[in-house]
């Protein structure tokens, strides 16, 4: 019976139960009186019951209609909730669980203030931060292992969407009092490459984005230490003549908190763009949208 039953008739039935009038039901539904009368006839035929009988100037429901009314009202209300796009979330009670993928260099300058804020305003929301570079992030997004990613990305599959978060330059990070800081005028590329370098790459390799830039202009650097995260970076730089080439926000964080120094790179290098990337199936999810907005807020707070 459900295959041939017009579910719109339940809307008419529910309104007739409220109004007890064909005319007022038509007015509230924006339909003519004859259209409502026709719908009532179809309901009677489908259910095998008069459903409503006229007494004086109003319709009175039959026992069958009275019995059907609570279930029909629930069906109509649930359908309305399904069709209504809820754009608000209750931050005080929301217990959504999100996994975010990002390179380790963004953990302290971006995600530390981001997580502090989210935990303060949405105490039941659960957040996991997973270290991942761009290729890994796209794979994890496609498999559903992470809910969004932050970093720089090349081509994205059609299932992914992106928004620009911020852009920043590459800079040199080293200890205060480092010989390279005493160069007369701005240090040149030969001075920068004369010192041993510290590289951080999540995959554990000894080459990063800066190495590709150097290769294009016929240079290479000597990597003395390769790390998979930034935990040891400030300690190794502070106690040696090693230098590191990192994005500015990461370098500024370590300079401010570990008594290190930041120096511009002696090359014309376009700023690196960072993007928020997510699977398009989450675009209209209220909690996911709110989370993207808060990451954007954290990215631009100092930018």
PDB file of C-alpha atoms in Angstrom:
ATOM      1  CA  UNK A   1       0.000   0.000   0.000  1.00  0.00           C
ATOM      2  CA  UNK A   2       2.880   2.367   0.796  1.00  0.00           C
ATOM      3  CA  UNK A   3       4.156   2.140  -2.775  1.00  0.00           C
ATOM      4  CA  UNK A   4       0.989   3.759  -4.113  1.00  0.00           C
ATOM      5  CA  UNK A   5       0.061   5.958  -1.151  1.00  0.00           C
ATOM      6  CA  UNK A   6       0.631   9.715  -1.491  1.00  0.00           C
ATOM      7  CA  UNK A   7       2.411  10.775   1.715  1.00  0.00           C
ATOM      8  CA  UNK A   8       1.274  14.375   1.148  1.00  0.00           C
ATOM      9  CA  UNK A   9      -2.203  13.204   2.197  1.00  0.00           C
ATOM     10  CA  UNK A  10      -0.862  12.806   5.732  1.00  0.00           C
ATOM     11  CA  UNK A  11      -0.063  16.524   5.808  1.00  0.00           C
ATOM     12  CA  UNK A  12      -3.653  17.277   4.836  1.00  0.00           C
ATOM     13  CA  UNK A  13      -4.975  14.839   7.446  1.00  0.00           C
ATOM     14  CA  UNK A  14      -2.809  16.362  10.162  1.00  0.00           C
ATOM     15  CA  UNK A  15      -3.991  19.885   9.295  1.00  0.00           C
ATOM     16  CA  UNK A  16      -7.646  18.795   9.195  1.00  0.00           C
ATOM     17  CA  UNK A  17      -7.228  17.390  12.698  1.00  0.00           C
ATOM     18  CA  UNK A  18      -5.970  20.794  13.830  1.00  0.00           C
ATOM     19  CA  UNK A  19      -8.437  23.021  11.960  1.00  0.00           C
ATOM     20  CA  UNK A  20     -11.547  20.819  11.642  1.00  0.00           C
ATOM     21  CA  UNK A  21     -12.290  22.852   8.503  1.00  0.00           C
ATOM     22  CA  UNK A  22     -11.632  22.235   4.818  1.00  0.00           C
ATOM     23  CA  UNK A  23     -11.506  25.989   4.151  1.00  0.00           C
ATOM     24  CA  UNK A  24      -8.996  26.847   6.908  1.00  0.00           C
ATOM     25  CA  UNK A  25      -6.882  23.815   6.054  1.00  0.00           C
ATOM     26  CA  UNK A  26      -6.668  25.013   2.461  1.00  0.00           C
ATOM     27  CA  UNK A  27      -5.687  28.507   3.609  1.00  0.00           C
ATOM     28  CA  UNK A  28      -2.873  27.229   5.822  1.00  0.00           C
ATOM     29  CA  UNK A  29      -1.554  24.873   3.173  1.00  0.00           C
ATOM     30  CA  UNK A  30      -1.947  27.370   0.352  1.00  0.00           C
ATOM     31  CA  UNK A  31      -4.352  25.145  -1.570  1.00  0.00           C
ATOM     32  CA  UNK A  32      -7.905  25.577  -2.805  1.00  0.00           C
ATOM     33  CA  UNK A  33     -10.923  24.218  -0.943  1.00  0.00           C
ATOM     34  CA  UNK A  34     -11.654  21.823  -3.789  1.00  0.00           C
ATOM     35  CA  UNK A  35      -8.080  20.481  -3.653  1.00  0.00           C
ATOM     36  CA  UNK A  36      -8.414  19.770   0.079  1.00  0.00           C
ATOM     37  CA  UNK A  37     -11.799  18.104  -0.495  1.00  0.00           C
ATOM     38  CA  UNK A  38     -10.228  15.913  -3.165  1.00  0.00           C
ATOM     39  CA  UNK A  39      -7.388  14.966  -0.817  1.00  0.00           C
ATOM     40  CA  UNK A  40      -9.895  14.054   1.883  1.00  0.00           C
ATOM     41  CA  UNK A  41     -11.766  11.828  -0.577  1.00  0.00           C
ATOM     42  CA  UNK A  42      -8.517  10.046  -1.472  1.00  0.00           C
ATOM     43  CA  UNK A  43      -7.761   9.544   2.226  1.00  0.00           C
ATOM     44  CA  UNK A  44     -11.192   8.051   2.791  1.00  0.00           C
ATOM     45  CA  UNK A  45     -10.773   5.702  -0.153  1.00  0.00           C
ATOM     46  CA  UNK A  46      -7.276   4.642   0.924  1.00  0.00           C
ATOM     47  CA  UNK A  47      -8.166   4.064   4.578  1.00  0.00           C
ATOM     48  CA  UNK A  48     -11.724   2.797   4.138  1.00  0.00           C
ATOM     49  CA  UNK A  49     -13.184   5.198   6.680  1.00  0.00           C
ATOM     50  CA  UNK A  50     -15.013   8.576   6.499  1.00  0.00           C
ATOM     51  CA  UNK A  51     -12.365  10.009   8.872  1.00  0.00           C
ATOM     52  CA  UNK A  52     -14.307  13.275   9.314  1.00  0.00           C
ATOM     53  CA  UNK A  53     -18.044  13.910   9.434  1.00  0.00           C
ATOM     54  CA  UNK A  54     -19.709  17.277   9.369  1.00  0.00           C
ATOM     55  CA  UNK A  55     -21.571  18.508  12.402  1.00  0.00           C
ATOM     56  CA  UNK A  56     -22.966  22.050  12.128  1.00  0.00           C
ATOM     57  CA  UNK A  57     -20.092  24.192  10.781  1.00  0.00           C
ATOM     58  CA  UNK A  58     -17.165  21.941  11.668  1.00  0.00           C
ATOM     59  CA  UNK A  59     -15.675  18.559  10.945  1.00  0.00           C
ATOM     60  CA  UNK A  60     -15.607  15.949  13.668  1.00  0.00           C
ATOM     61  CA  UNK A  61     -13.041  13.096  13.454  1.00  0.00           C
ATOM     62  CA  UNK A  62     -14.219   9.520  13.532  1.00  0.00           C
ATOM     63  CA  UNK A  63     -12.748   7.019  16.036  1.00  0.00           C
ATOM     64  CA  UNK A  64     -10.410   5.777  13.277  1.00  0.00           C
ATOM     65  CA  UNK A  65      -9.151   9.319  12.668  1.00  0.00           C
ATOM     66  CA  UNK A  66      -8.674   9.860  16.410  1.00  0.00           C
ATOM     67  CA  UNK A  67      -6.625   6.671  16.591  1.00  0.00           C
ATOM     68  CA  UNK A  68      -4.487   7.648  13.584  1.00  0.00           C
ATOM     69  CA  UNK A  69      -3.875  11.247  14.641  1.00  0.00           C
ATOM     70  CA  UNK A  70      -0.916  10.797  17.075  1.00  0.00           C
ATOM     71  CA  UNK A  71       1.056   8.617  14.650  1.00  0.00           C
ATOM     72  CA  UNK A  72       0.354  10.893  11.683  1.00  0.00           C
ATOM     73  CA  UNK A  73       1.405  13.966  13.661  1.00  0.00           C
ATOM     74  CA  UNK A  74       4.654  12.264  14.617  1.00  0.00           C
ATOM     75  CA  UNK A  75       5.345  11.304  10.988  1.00  0.00           C
ATOM     76  CA  UNK A  76       4.745  14.884   9.830  1.00  0.00           C
ATOM     77  CA  UNK A  77       6.915  16.394  12.581  1.00  0.00           C
ATOM     78  CA  UNK A  78       9.779  13.965  11.992  1.00  0.00           C
ATOM     79  CA  UNK A  79       9.631  14.628   8.266  1.00  0.00           C
ATOM     80  CA  UNK A  80       9.784  18.363   8.912  1.00  0.00           C
ATOM     81  CA  UNK A  81      12.870  17.870  11.097  1.00  0.00           C
ATOM     82  CA  UNK A  82      14.529  15.782   8.407  1.00  0.00           C
ATOM     83  CA  UNK A  83      13.895  18.428   5.763  1.00  0.00           C
ATOM     84  CA  UNK A  84      14.828  21.405   7.909  1.00  0.00           C
ATOM     85  CA  UNK A  85      18.504  22.307   7.737  1.00  0.00           C
ATOM     86  CA  UNK A  86      19.650  22.903  11.298  1.00  0.00           C
ATOM     87  CA  UNK A  87      22.302  25.635  11.144  1.00  0.00           C
ATOM     88  CA  UNK A  88      22.921  25.979  14.881  1.00  0.00           C
ATOM     89  CA  UNK A  89      24.659  23.741  17.363  1.00  0.00           C
ATOM     90  CA  UNK A  90      24.529  23.808  21.137  1.00  0.00           C
ATOM     91  CA  UNK A  91      28.172  24.279  22.088  1.00  0.00           C
ATOM     92  CA  UNK A  92      27.472  23.550  25.740  1.00  0.00           C
ATOM     93  CA  UNK A  93      26.250  20.018  24.998  1.00  0.00           C
ATOM     94  CA  UNK A  94      27.649  19.106  21.560  1.00  0.00           C
ATOM     95  CA  UNK A  95      29.716  15.915  21.843  1.00  0.00           C
ATOM     96  CA  UNK A  96      30.898  15.562  18.254  1.00  0.00           C
ATOM     97  CA  UNK A  97      34.224  13.805  17.705  1.00  0.00           C
ATOM     98  CA  UNK A  98      36.575  15.216  15.060  1.00  0.00           C
ATOM     99  CA  UNK A  99      39.975  14.057  13.837  1.00  0.00           C
ATOM    100  CA  UNK A 100      42.089  16.767  12.206  1.00  0.00           C
ATOM    101  CA  UNK A 101      45.158  16.079  10.078  1.00  0.00           C
ATOM    102  CA  UNK A 102      47.943  18.657   9.884  1.00  0.00           C
ATOM    103  CA  UNK A 103      51.738  18.873   9.652  1.00  0.00           C
ATOM    104  CA  UNK A 104      53.510  18.999  12.987  1.00  0.00           C
ATOM    105  CA  UNK A 105      54.816  22.530  12.349  1.00  0.00           C
ATOM    106  CA  UNK A 106      51.277  23.868  12.915  1.00  0.00           C
ATOM    107  CA  UNK A 107      50.677  22.114  16.226  1.00  0.00           C
ATOM    108  CA  UNK A 108      51.989  24.830  18.518  1.00  0.00           C
ATOM    109  CA  UNK A 109      51.343  28.075  16.612  1.00  0.00           C
ATOM    110  CA  UNK A 110      47.857  27.147  15.334  1.00  0.00           C
ATOM    111  CA  UNK A 111      46.374  24.137  17.088  1.00  0.00           C
ATOM    112  CA  UNK A 112      47.425  24.950  20.631  1.00  0.00           C
ATOM    113  CA  UNK A 113      45.295  28.142  20.760  1.00  0.00           C
ATOM    114  CA  UNK A 114      42.623  26.465  18.620  1.00  0.00           C
ATOM    115  CA  UNK A 115      42.212  23.531  21.012  1.00  0.00           C
ATOM    116  CA  UNK A 116      42.257  25.769  24.077  1.00  0.00           C
ATOM    117  CA  UNK A 117      39.411  27.801  22.601  1.00  0.00           C
ATOM    118  CA  UNK A 118      37.318  24.800  21.546  1.00  0.00           C
ATOM    119  CA  UNK A 119      37.720  23.104  24.931  1.00  0.00           C
ATOM    120  CA  UNK A 120      36.623  26.332  26.651  1.00  0.00           C
ATOM    121  CA  UNK A 121      33.457  26.960  24.620  1.00  0.00           C
ATOM    122  CA  UNK A 122      32.527  23.361  23.674  1.00  0.00           C
ATOM    123  CA  UNK A 123      33.699  21.268  26.645  1.00  0.00           C
ATOM    124  CA  UNK A 124      32.109  18.014  25.437  1.00  0.00           C
ATOM    125  CA  UNK A 125      33.473  18.170  21.889  1.00  0.00           C
ATOM    126  CA  UNK A 126      36.297  15.689  21.342  1.00  0.00           C
ATOM    127  CA  UNK A 127      39.285  16.585  19.169  1.00  0.00           C
ATOM    128  CA  UNK A 128      42.133  14.419  17.915  1.00  0.00           C
ATOM    129  CA  UNK A 129      45.099  15.958  16.092  1.00  0.00           C
ATOM    130  CA  UNK A 130      46.876  13.607  13.720  1.00  0.00           C
ATOM    131  CA  UNK A 131      50.226  14.516  12.198  1.00  0.00           C
ATOM    132  CA  UNK A 132      50.017  14.128   8.436  1.00  0.00           C
ATOM    133  CA  UNK A 133      51.467  15.811   5.372  1.00  0.00           C
ATOM    134  CA  UNK A 134      49.463  16.597   2.259  1.00  0.00           C
ATOM    135  CA  UNK A 135      49.549  13.256   0.418  1.00  0.00           C
ATOM    136  CA  UNK A 136      48.762  11.336   3.577  1.00  0.00           C
ATOM    137  CA  UNK A 137      46.005  13.797   4.523  1.00  0.00           C
ATOM    138  CA  UNK A 138      44.176  13.333   1.222  1.00  0.00           C
ATOM    139  CA  UNK A 139      44.258   9.557   1.613  1.00  0.00           C
ATOM    140  CA  UNK A 140      42.994   9.794   5.192  1.00  0.00           C
ATOM    141  CA  UNK A 141      40.195  12.175   4.178  1.00  0.00           C
ATOM    142  CA  UNK A 142      39.104   9.831   1.402  1.00  0.00           C
ATOM    143  CA  UNK A 143      39.016   6.862   3.773  1.00  0.00           C
ATOM    144  CA  UNK A 144      37.196   8.806   6.493  1.00  0.00           C
ATOM    145  CA  UNK A 145      40.033   8.422   9.013  1.00  0.00           C
ATOM    146  CA  UNK A 146      40.226  12.204   9.450  1.00  0.00           C
ATOM    147  CA  UNK A 147      37.460  14.798   9.132  1.00  0.00           C
ATOM    148  CA  UNK A 148      39.480  17.713   7.756  1.00  0.00           C
ATOM    149  CA  UNK A 149      43.068  18.668   7.033  1.00  0.00           C
ATOM    150  CA  UNK A 150      45.190  21.799   7.185  1.00  0.00           C
ATOM    151  CA  UNK A 151      48.296  22.315   5.079  1.00  0.00           C
ATOM    152  CA  UNK A 152      49.267  23.071   1.522  1.00  0.00           C
ATOM    153  CA  UNK A 153      47.927  20.865  -1.227  1.00  0.00           C
ATOM    154  CA  UNK A 154      48.295  20.445  -4.964  1.00  0.00           C
ATOM    155  CA  UNK A 155      45.481  18.909  -7.006  1.00  0.00           C
ATOM    156  CA  UNK A 156      42.528  17.620  -5.020  1.00  0.00           C
ATOM    157  CA  UNK A 157      40.130  14.843  -6.043  1.00  0.00           C
ATOM    158  CA  UNK A 158      36.601  16.017  -6.999  1.00  0.00           C
ATOM    159  CA  UNK A 159      35.252  14.750  -3.680  1.00  0.00           C
ATOM    160  CA  UNK A 160      37.324  17.306  -1.726  1.00  0.00           C
ATOM    161  CA  UNK A 161      36.695  20.996  -1.104  1.00  0.00           C
ATOM    162  CA  UNK A 162      39.126  23.632   0.117  1.00  0.00           C
ATOM    163  CA  UNK A 163      39.307  27.131   1.547  1.00  0.00           C
ATOM    164  CA  UNK A 164      42.381  29.349   1.925  1.00  0.00           C
ATOM    165  CA  UNK A 165      43.487  29.620   5.552  1.00  0.00           C
ATOM    166  CA  UNK A 166      46.622  31.798   5.414  1.00  0.00           C
ATOM    167  CA  UNK A 167      49.917  32.299   3.595  1.00  0.00           C
ATOM    168  CA  UNK A 168      53.382  32.689   5.065  1.00  0.00           C
ATOM    169  CA  UNK A 169      56.992  32.926   4.046  1.00  0.00           C
ATOM    170  CA  UNK A 170      59.894  30.591   4.709  1.00  0.00           C
ATOM    171  CA  UNK A 171      62.453  31.943   7.169  1.00  0.00           C
ATOM    172  CA  UNK A 172      65.640  30.816   8.864  1.00  0.00           C
ATOM    173  CA  UNK A 173      65.578  29.867  12.546  1.00  0.00           C
ATOM    174  CA  UNK A 174      68.780  29.694  14.589  1.00  0.00           C
ATOM    175  CA  UNK A 175      70.202  30.462  18.016  1.00  0.00           C
ATOM    176  CA  UNK A 176      70.761  34.008  19.144  1.00  0.00           C
ATOM    177  CA  UNK A 177      74.390  34.922  18.643  1.00  0.00           C
ATOM    178  CA  UNK A 178      74.700  32.587  15.658  1.00  0.00           C
ATOM    179  CA  UNK A 179      77.536  33.660  13.299  1.00  0.00           C
ATOM    180  CA  UNK A 180      75.128  34.001  10.372  1.00  0.00           C
ATOM    181  CA  UNK A 181      73.386  36.851  12.203  1.00  0.00           C
ATOM    182  CA  UNK A 182      76.633  38.824  12.301  1.00  0.00           C
ATOM    183  CA  UNK A 183      76.963  38.947   8.521  1.00  0.00           C
ATOM    184  CA  UNK A 184      77.370  42.468   7.192  1.00  0.00           C
ATOM    185  CA  UNK A 185      74.066  43.347   5.570  1.00  0.00           C
ATOM    186  CA  UNK A 186      71.679  40.554   4.629  1.00  0.00           C
ATOM    187  CA  UNK A 187      73.078  37.045   4.561  1.00  0.00           C
ATOM    188  CA  UNK A 188      73.404  35.550   1.085  1.00  0.00           C
ATOM    189  CA  UNK A 189      72.512  32.038  -0.007  1.00  0.00           C
ATOM    190  CA  UNK A 190      76.116  30.852   0.287  1.00  0.00           C
ATOM    191  CA  UNK A 191      76.200  31.951   3.925  1.00  0.00           C
ATOM    192  CA  UNK A 192      72.938  30.142   4.629  1.00  0.00           C
ATOM    193  CA  UNK A 193      74.180  26.940   3.014  1.00  0.00           C
ATOM    194  CA  UNK A 194      77.554  27.099   4.740  1.00  0.00           C
ATOM    195  CA  UNK A 195      76.041  25.904   8.011  1.00  0.00           C
ATOM    196  CA  UNK A 196      74.583  22.476   8.801  1.00  0.00           C
ATOM    197  CA  UNK A 197      70.789  22.297   8.555  1.00  0.00           C
ATOM    198  CA  UNK A 198      68.108  20.692  10.660  1.00  0.00           C
ATOM    199  CA  UNK A 199      65.134  19.302   8.714  1.00  0.00           C
ATOM    200  CA  UNK A 200      61.712  18.281  10.006  1.00  0.00           C
ATOM    201  CA  UNK A 201      59.606  16.030   7.833  1.00  0.00           C
ATOM    202  CA  UNK A 202      56.824  13.771   9.100  1.00  0.00           C
ATOM    203  CA  UNK A 203      57.880  10.937   6.804  1.00  0.00           C
ATOM    204  CA  UNK A 204      61.364  10.975   8.273  1.00  0.00           C
ATOM    205  CA  UNK A 205      63.132  11.929   5.018  1.00  0.00           C
ATOM    206  CA  UNK A 206      66.047  14.332   4.753  1.00  0.00           C
ATOM    207  CA  UNK A 207      64.448  16.557   2.130  1.00  0.00           C
ATOM    208  CA  UNK A 208      61.669  19.130   2.486  1.00  0.00           C
ATOM    209  CA  UNK A 209      60.043  21.828   0.356  1.00  0.00           C
ATOM    210  CA  UNK A 210      63.088  24.102   0.687  1.00  0.00           C
ATOM    211  CA  UNK A 211      65.305  21.421  -0.867  1.00  0.00           C
ATOM    212  CA  UNK A 212      63.139  21.376  -3.998  1.00  0.00           C
ATOM    213  CA  UNK A 213      63.477  25.166  -4.228  1.00  0.00           C
ATOM    214  CA  UNK A 214      67.266  24.948  -3.873  1.00  0.00           C
ATOM    215  CA  UNK A 215      67.467  22.197  -6.476  1.00  0.00           C
ATOM    216  CA  UNK A 216      65.708  24.372  -9.058  1.00  0.00           C
ATOM    217  CA  UNK A 217      68.451  27.010  -8.725  1.00  0.00           C
ATOM    218  CA  UNK A 218      71.312  24.525  -8.637  1.00  0.00           C
ATOM    219  CA  UNK A 219      72.014  24.464  -4.894  1.00  0.00           C
ATOM    220  CA  UNK A 220      71.820  21.918  -2.115  1.00  0.00           C
ATOM    221  CA  UNK A 221      72.216  22.069   1.642  1.00  0.00           C
ATOM    222  CA  UNK A 222      73.982  19.787   4.090  1.00  0.00           C
ATOM    223  CA  UNK A 223      71.451  18.186   6.412  1.00  0.00           C
ATOM    224  CA  UNK A 224      72.986  17.273   9.732  1.00  0.00           C
ATOM    225  CA  UNK A 225      69.798  16.272  11.569  1.00  0.00           C
ATOM    226  CA  UNK A 226      66.461  14.974  10.265  1.00  0.00           C
ATOM    227  CA  UNK A 227      63.453  14.756  12.574  1.00  0.00           C
ATOM    228  CA  UNK A 228      59.852  13.628  12.244  1.00  0.00           C
ATOM    229  CA  UNK A 229      58.478  16.327  14.569  1.00  0.00           C
ATOM    230  CA  UNK A 230      59.415  19.663  16.135  1.00  0.00           C
ATOM    231  CA  UNK A 231      59.864  18.527  19.748  1.00  0.00           C
ATOM    232  CA  UNK A 232      63.696  18.655  19.677  1.00  0.00           C
ATOM    233  CA  UNK A 233      64.061  21.558  17.267  1.00  0.00           C
ATOM    234  CA  UNK A 234      64.494  24.460  19.729  1.00  0.00           C
ATOM    235  CA  UNK A 235      66.904  22.490  21.916  1.00  0.00           C
ATOM    236  CA  UNK A 236      69.117  21.348  19.031  1.00  0.00           C
ATOM    237  CA  UNK A 237      69.240  24.799  17.456  1.00  0.00           C
ATOM    238  CA  UNK A 238      69.909  26.576  20.734  1.00  0.00           C
ATOM    239  CA  UNK A 239      72.928  24.386  21.484  1.00  0.00           C
ATOM    240  CA  UNK A 240      74.614  24.302  18.070  1.00  0.00           C
ATOM    241  CA  UNK A 241      75.353  26.191  14.852  1.00  0.00           C
ATOM    242  CA  UNK A 242      72.674  24.266  12.978  1.00  0.00           C
ATOM    243  CA  UNK A 243      70.006  26.324  11.230  1.00  0.00           C
ATOM    244  CA  UNK A 244      66.494  25.413  10.179  1.00  0.00           C
ATOM    245  CA  UNK A 245      64.326  26.730   7.376  1.00  0.00           C
ATOM    246  CA  UNK A 246      60.685  26.701   8.454  1.00  0.00           C
ATOM    247  CA  UNK A 247      57.449  28.539   7.817  1.00  0.00           C
ATOM    248  CA  UNK A 248      57.327  31.901   9.594  1.00  0.00           C
ATOM    249  CA  UNK A 249      54.571  31.168  12.094  1.00  0.00           C
ATOM    250  CA  UNK A 250      56.378  28.091  13.386  1.00  0.00           C
ATOM    251  CA  UNK A 251      59.713  29.904  13.548  1.00  0.00           C
ATOM    252  CA  UNK A 252      58.170  32.903  15.311  1.00  0.00           C
ATOM    253  CA  UNK A 253      56.643  30.631  17.951  1.00  0.00           C
ATOM    254  CA  UNK A 254      59.989  29.003  18.749  1.00  0.00           C
ATOM    255  CA  UNK A 255      61.817  32.323  18.685  1.00  0.00           C
ATOM    256  CA  UNK A 256      59.375  33.817  21.197  1.00  0.00           C
ATOM    257  CA  UNK A 257      59.312  30.813  23.526  1.00  0.00           C
ATOM    258  CA  UNK A 258      62.864  29.425  23.310  1.00  0.00           C
ATOM    259  CA  UNK A 259      65.050  32.500  22.924  1.00  0.00           C
ATOM    260  CA  UNK A 260      65.910  31.822  19.279  1.00  0.00           C
ATOM    261  CA  UNK A 261      66.308  34.211  16.350  1.00  0.00           C
ATOM    262  CA  UNK A 262      64.497  34.479  13.005  1.00  0.00           C
ATOM    263  CA  UNK A 263      66.169  35.707   9.840  1.00  0.00           C
ATOM    264  CA  UNK A 264      64.726  36.222   6.330  1.00  0.00           C
ATOM    265  CA  UNK A 265      65.728  33.760   3.623  1.00  0.00           C
ATOM    266  CA  UNK A 266      68.065  35.337   1.038  1.00  0.00           C
ATOM    267  CA  UNK A 267      65.907  34.117  -1.854  1.00  0.00           C
ATOM    268  CA  UNK A 268      62.798  35.387  -3.599  1.00  0.00           C
ATOM    269  CA  UNK A 269      60.352  32.657  -2.627  1.00  0.00           C
ATOM    270  CA  UNK A 270      56.599  32.943  -3.015  1.00  0.00           C
ATOM    271  CA  UNK A 271      54.685  32.606   0.283  1.00  0.00           C
ATOM    272  CA  UNK A 272      53.381  29.142   1.037  1.00  0.00           C
ATOM    273  CA  UNK A 273      49.600  28.919   1.028  1.00  0.00           C
ATOM    274  CA  UNK A 274      47.863  26.858   3.686  1.00  0.00           C
ATOM    275  CA  UNK A 275      44.366  25.513   3.079  1.00  0.00           C
ATOM    276  CA  UNK A 276      41.601  23.829   5.012  1.00  0.00           C
ATOM    277  CA  UNK A 277      40.456  20.737   3.108  1.00  0.00           C
ATOM    278  CA  UNK A 278      37.472  18.486   3.790  1.00  0.00           C
ATOM    279  CA  UNK A 279      35.272  15.917   2.069  1.00  0.00           C
ATOM    280  CA  UNK A 280      32.296  17.575   0.409  1.00  0.00           C
ATOM    281  CA  UNK A 281      29.861  15.309   2.249  1.00  0.00           C
ATOM    282  CA  UNK A 282      30.542  17.361   5.418  1.00  0.00           C
ATOM    283  CA  UNK A 283      30.026  20.786   3.851  1.00  0.00           C
ATOM    284  CA  UNK A 284      26.597  21.451   5.351  1.00  0.00           C
ATOM    285  CA  UNK A 285      27.072  19.637   8.647  1.00  0.00           C
ATOM    286  CA  UNK A 286      26.613  22.352  11.337  1.00  0.00           C
ATOM    287  CA  UNK A 287      29.266  21.039  13.763  1.00  0.00           C
ATOM    288  CA  UNK A 288      31.800  20.442  10.990  1.00  0.00           C
ATOM    289  CA  UNK A 289      31.159  23.908   9.565  1.00  0.00           C
ATOM    290  CA  UNK A 290      31.631  25.447  13.017  1.00  0.00           C
ATOM    291  CA  UNK A 291      34.924  23.567  13.429  1.00  0.00           C
ATOM    292  CA  UNK A 292      36.197  24.848  10.066  1.00  0.00           C
ATOM    293  CA  UNK A 293      35.324  28.382  11.107  1.00  0.00           C
ATOM    294  CA  UNK A 294      37.274  28.035  14.353  1.00  0.00           C
ATOM    295  CA  UNK A 295      40.349  26.693  12.544  1.00  0.00           C
ATOM    296  CA  UNK A 296      40.121  29.619  10.140  1.00  0.00           C
ATOM    297  CA  UNK A 297      39.890  31.936  13.143  1.00  0.00           C
ATOM    298  CA  UNK A 298      42.987  30.391  14.705  1.00  0.00           C
ATOM    299  CA  UNK A 299      44.889  30.641  11.416  1.00  0.00           C
ATOM    300  CA  UNK A 300      44.203  34.345  10.988  1.00  0.00           C
ATOM    301  CA  UNK A 301      44.474  35.366  14.642  1.00  0.00           C
ATOM    302  CA  UNK A 302      48.078  36.446  14.228  1.00  0.00           C
ATOM    303  CA  UNK A 303      48.251  36.625  10.458  1.00  0.00           C
TER     304      UNK A 303
END
